[in-house]
Coordinates of C-alpha atoms in Angstrom, one line a residue:
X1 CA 36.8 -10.4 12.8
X2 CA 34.2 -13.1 13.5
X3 CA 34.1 -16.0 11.0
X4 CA 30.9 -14.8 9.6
X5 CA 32.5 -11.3 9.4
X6 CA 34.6 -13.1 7.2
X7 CA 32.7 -14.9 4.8
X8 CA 30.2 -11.1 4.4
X9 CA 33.7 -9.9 3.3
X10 CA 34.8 -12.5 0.9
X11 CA 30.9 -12.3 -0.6
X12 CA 31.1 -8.6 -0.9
X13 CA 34.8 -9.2 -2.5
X14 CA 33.4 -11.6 -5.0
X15 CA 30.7 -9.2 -5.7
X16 CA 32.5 -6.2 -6.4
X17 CA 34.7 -7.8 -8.5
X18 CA 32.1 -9.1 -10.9
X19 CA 29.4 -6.8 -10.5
X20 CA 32.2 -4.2 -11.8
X21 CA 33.1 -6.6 -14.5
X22 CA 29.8 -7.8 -15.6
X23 CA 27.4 -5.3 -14.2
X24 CA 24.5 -6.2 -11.9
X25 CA 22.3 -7.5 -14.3
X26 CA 25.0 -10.2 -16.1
X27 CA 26.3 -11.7 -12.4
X28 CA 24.1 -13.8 -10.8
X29 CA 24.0 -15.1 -7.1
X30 CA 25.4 -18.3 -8.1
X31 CA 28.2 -16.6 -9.6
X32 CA 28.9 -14.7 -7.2
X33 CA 28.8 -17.7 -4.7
X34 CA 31.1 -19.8 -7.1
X35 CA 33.4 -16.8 -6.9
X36 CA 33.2 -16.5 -3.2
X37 CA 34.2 -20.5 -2.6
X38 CA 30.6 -20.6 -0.9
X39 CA 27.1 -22.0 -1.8
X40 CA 24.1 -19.8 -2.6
X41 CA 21.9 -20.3 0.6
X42 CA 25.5 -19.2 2.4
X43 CA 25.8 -16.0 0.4
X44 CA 21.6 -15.2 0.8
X45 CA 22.6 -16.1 4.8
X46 CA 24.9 -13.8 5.0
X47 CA 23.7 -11.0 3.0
X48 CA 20.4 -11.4 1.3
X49 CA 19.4 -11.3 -2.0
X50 CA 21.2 -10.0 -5.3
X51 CA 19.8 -6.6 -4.8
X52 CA 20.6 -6.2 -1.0
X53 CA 24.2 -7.5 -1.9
X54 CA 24.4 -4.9 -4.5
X55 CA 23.6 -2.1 -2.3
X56 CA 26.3 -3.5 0.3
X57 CA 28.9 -3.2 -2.4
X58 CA 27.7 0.1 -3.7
X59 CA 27.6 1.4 -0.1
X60 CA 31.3 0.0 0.8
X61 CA 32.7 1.9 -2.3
X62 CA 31.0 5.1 -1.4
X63 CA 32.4 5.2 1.9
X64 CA 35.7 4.2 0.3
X65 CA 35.8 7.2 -1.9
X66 CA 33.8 9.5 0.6
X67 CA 36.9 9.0 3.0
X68 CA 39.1 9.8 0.1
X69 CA 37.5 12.5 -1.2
X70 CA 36.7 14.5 2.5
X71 CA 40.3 14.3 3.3
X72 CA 41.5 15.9 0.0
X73 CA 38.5 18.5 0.5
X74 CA 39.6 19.4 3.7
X75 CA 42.9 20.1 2.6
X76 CA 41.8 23.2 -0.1
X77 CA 42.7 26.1 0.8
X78 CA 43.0 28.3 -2.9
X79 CA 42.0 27.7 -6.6
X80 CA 45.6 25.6 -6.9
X81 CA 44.3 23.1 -4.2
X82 CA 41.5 21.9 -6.9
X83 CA 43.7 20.4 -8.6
X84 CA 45.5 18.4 -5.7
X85 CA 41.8 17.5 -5.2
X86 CA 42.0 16.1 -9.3
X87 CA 45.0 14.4 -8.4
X88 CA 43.7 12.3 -5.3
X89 CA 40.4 11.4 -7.4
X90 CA 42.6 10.2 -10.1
X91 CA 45.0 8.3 -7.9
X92 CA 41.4 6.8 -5.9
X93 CA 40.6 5.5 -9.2
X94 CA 43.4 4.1 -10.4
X95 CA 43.6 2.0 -6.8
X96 CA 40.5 1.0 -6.7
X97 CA 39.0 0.6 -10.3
X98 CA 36.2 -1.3 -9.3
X99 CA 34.5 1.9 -8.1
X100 CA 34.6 3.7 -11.5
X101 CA 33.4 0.7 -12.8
X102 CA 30.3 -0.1 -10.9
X103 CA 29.3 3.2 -12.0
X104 CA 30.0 2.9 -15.0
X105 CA 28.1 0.2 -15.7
X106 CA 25.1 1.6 -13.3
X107 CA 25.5 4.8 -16.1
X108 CA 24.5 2.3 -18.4
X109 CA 21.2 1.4 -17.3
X110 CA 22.6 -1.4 -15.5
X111 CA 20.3 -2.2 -12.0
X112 CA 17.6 0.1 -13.2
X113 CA 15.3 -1.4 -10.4
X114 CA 17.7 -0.6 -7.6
X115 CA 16.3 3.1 -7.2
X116 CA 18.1 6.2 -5.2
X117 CA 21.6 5.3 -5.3
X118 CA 22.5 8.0 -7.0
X119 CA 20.9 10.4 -4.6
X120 CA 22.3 8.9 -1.6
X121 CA 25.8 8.2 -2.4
X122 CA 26.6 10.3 -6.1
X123 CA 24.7 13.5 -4.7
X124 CA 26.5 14.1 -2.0
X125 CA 30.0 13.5 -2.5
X126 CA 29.5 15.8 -5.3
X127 CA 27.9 18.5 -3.2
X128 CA 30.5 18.3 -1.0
X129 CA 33.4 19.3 -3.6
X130 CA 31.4 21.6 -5.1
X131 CA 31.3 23.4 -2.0
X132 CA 34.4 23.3 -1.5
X133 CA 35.3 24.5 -4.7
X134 CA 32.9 27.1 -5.1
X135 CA 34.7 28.9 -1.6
X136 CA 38.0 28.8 -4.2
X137 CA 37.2 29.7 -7.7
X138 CA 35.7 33.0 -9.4
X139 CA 32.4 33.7 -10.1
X140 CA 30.7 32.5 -13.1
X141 CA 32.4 29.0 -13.5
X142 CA 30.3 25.9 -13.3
X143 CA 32.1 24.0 -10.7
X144 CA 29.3 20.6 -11.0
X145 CA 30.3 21.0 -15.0
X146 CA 33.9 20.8 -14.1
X147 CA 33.5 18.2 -11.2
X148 CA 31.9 16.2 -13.6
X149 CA 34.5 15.8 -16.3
X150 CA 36.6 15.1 -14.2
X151 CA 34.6 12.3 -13.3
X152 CA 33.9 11.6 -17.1
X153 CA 36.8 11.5 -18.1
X154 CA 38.4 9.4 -15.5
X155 CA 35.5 6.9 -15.7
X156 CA 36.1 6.8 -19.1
X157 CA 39.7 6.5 -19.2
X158 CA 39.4 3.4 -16.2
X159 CA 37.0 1.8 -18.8
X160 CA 38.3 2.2 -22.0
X161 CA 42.0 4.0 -21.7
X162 CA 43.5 4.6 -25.1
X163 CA 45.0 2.7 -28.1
X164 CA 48.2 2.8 -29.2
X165 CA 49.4 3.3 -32.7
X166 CA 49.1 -0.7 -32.3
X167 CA 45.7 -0.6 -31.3
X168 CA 47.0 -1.9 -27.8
X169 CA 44.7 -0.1 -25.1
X170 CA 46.7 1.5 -22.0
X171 CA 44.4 2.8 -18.8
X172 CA 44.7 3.2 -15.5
X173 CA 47.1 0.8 -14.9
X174 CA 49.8 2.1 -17.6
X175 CA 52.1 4.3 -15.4
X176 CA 52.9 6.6 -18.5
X177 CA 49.6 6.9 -19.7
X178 CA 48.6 8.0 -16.2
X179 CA 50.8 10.6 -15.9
X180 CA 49.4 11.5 -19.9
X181 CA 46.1 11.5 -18.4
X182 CA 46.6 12.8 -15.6
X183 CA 48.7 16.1 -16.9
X184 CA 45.5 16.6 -19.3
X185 CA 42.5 16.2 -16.9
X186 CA 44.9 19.2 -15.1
X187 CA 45.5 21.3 -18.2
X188 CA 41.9 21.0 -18.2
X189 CA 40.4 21.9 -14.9
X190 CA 43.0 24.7 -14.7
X191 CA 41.5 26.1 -18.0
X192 CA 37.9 26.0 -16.5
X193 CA 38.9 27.5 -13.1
X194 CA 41.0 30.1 -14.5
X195 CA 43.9 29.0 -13.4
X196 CA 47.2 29.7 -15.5
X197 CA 48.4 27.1 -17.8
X198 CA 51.9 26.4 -15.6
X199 CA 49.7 26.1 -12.5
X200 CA 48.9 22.7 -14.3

């Protein structure tokens, strides 16, 4: 890795991080650049403005969970498989929470003026499972419905997890609430495929 490979890497790092925390439109190139341990005309060298920056790090998580996701598709071969498939989208998230995040946050209206992400990175990872899918479960079940709950509810849970009786949240990064969550998205998609309730 050259060092200007480098420095793109530690911009797109710095970006991730608080374009996931604070959205695209609360981070600001200078804030990003402070993050980065670089100066702003360094982080427009090396990868343009805001909105060219936020497409690189939009376009690095897709491929993250694209590779995730079309190895765990791959890998289906009856109803059951689905929910190895929940499992690996759960565990993706809880690894790399910055990519529920992002969208998240782009759910929210965040980057309205960055048009099309959603049709070329959302669209189709989703058509890809729900081709899978629909090769696996009966008739009549909405597998986009299901696929997004799933995606839902993780999202959700990444962003906002639960409280406690001590109004202490737990997410993603709570090993026993995991497993809570994780047991229930299950229960869940086993339910909506028709699958019975000890196959979860």
């Amino acid at each position: 890795m050259t060092s200007s490979d480098g420095a793109r890497e530690r911009i797109i790092d710095a970006a991730t991080r608080l374009f996931a925390a604070l959205g695209y439109d609360g981070t600001s190139t200078r804030m990003i650049a402070e993050a980065s341990g670089l100066n702003v005309a360094t982080v427009a060298y090396h990868v343009g403005g805001k909105r060219d920056l936020y497409v690189a790090v939009v376009e690095r998580a897709h491929r993250l969970e694209r590779d995730v996701m079309a190895n765990a598709v791959a890998q289906i071969e009856d109803a059951a498989g689905i929910l190895a498939l929940v499992d690996r989208y759960i565990d993706f998230c809880a690894e790399y929470p910055e990519v529920p995040a992002l969208w998240m946050h782009r759910w929210l209206s965040d980057a309205a003026d960055v048009a099309h992400l959603e049709e070329h990175y959302i669209r189709p990872l989703l058509d890809m499972v729900a081709a899978a899918a629909r090769k696996v479960v009966p008739d009549g079940v909405d597998v986009e419905y299901v696929i997004w709950t799933v995606v839902w509810c993780t999202h959700g849970f990444g962003s906002g997890g639960v409280l406690d009786a001590d109004g202490t949240r737990h997410g993603l990064n709570d090993p026993r609430e995991l497993a809570r969550f994780r047991t229930h998205v299950r229960r869940l998609v086993a339910t909506a495929i028709g699958l019975p309730a000890d196959a979860a």
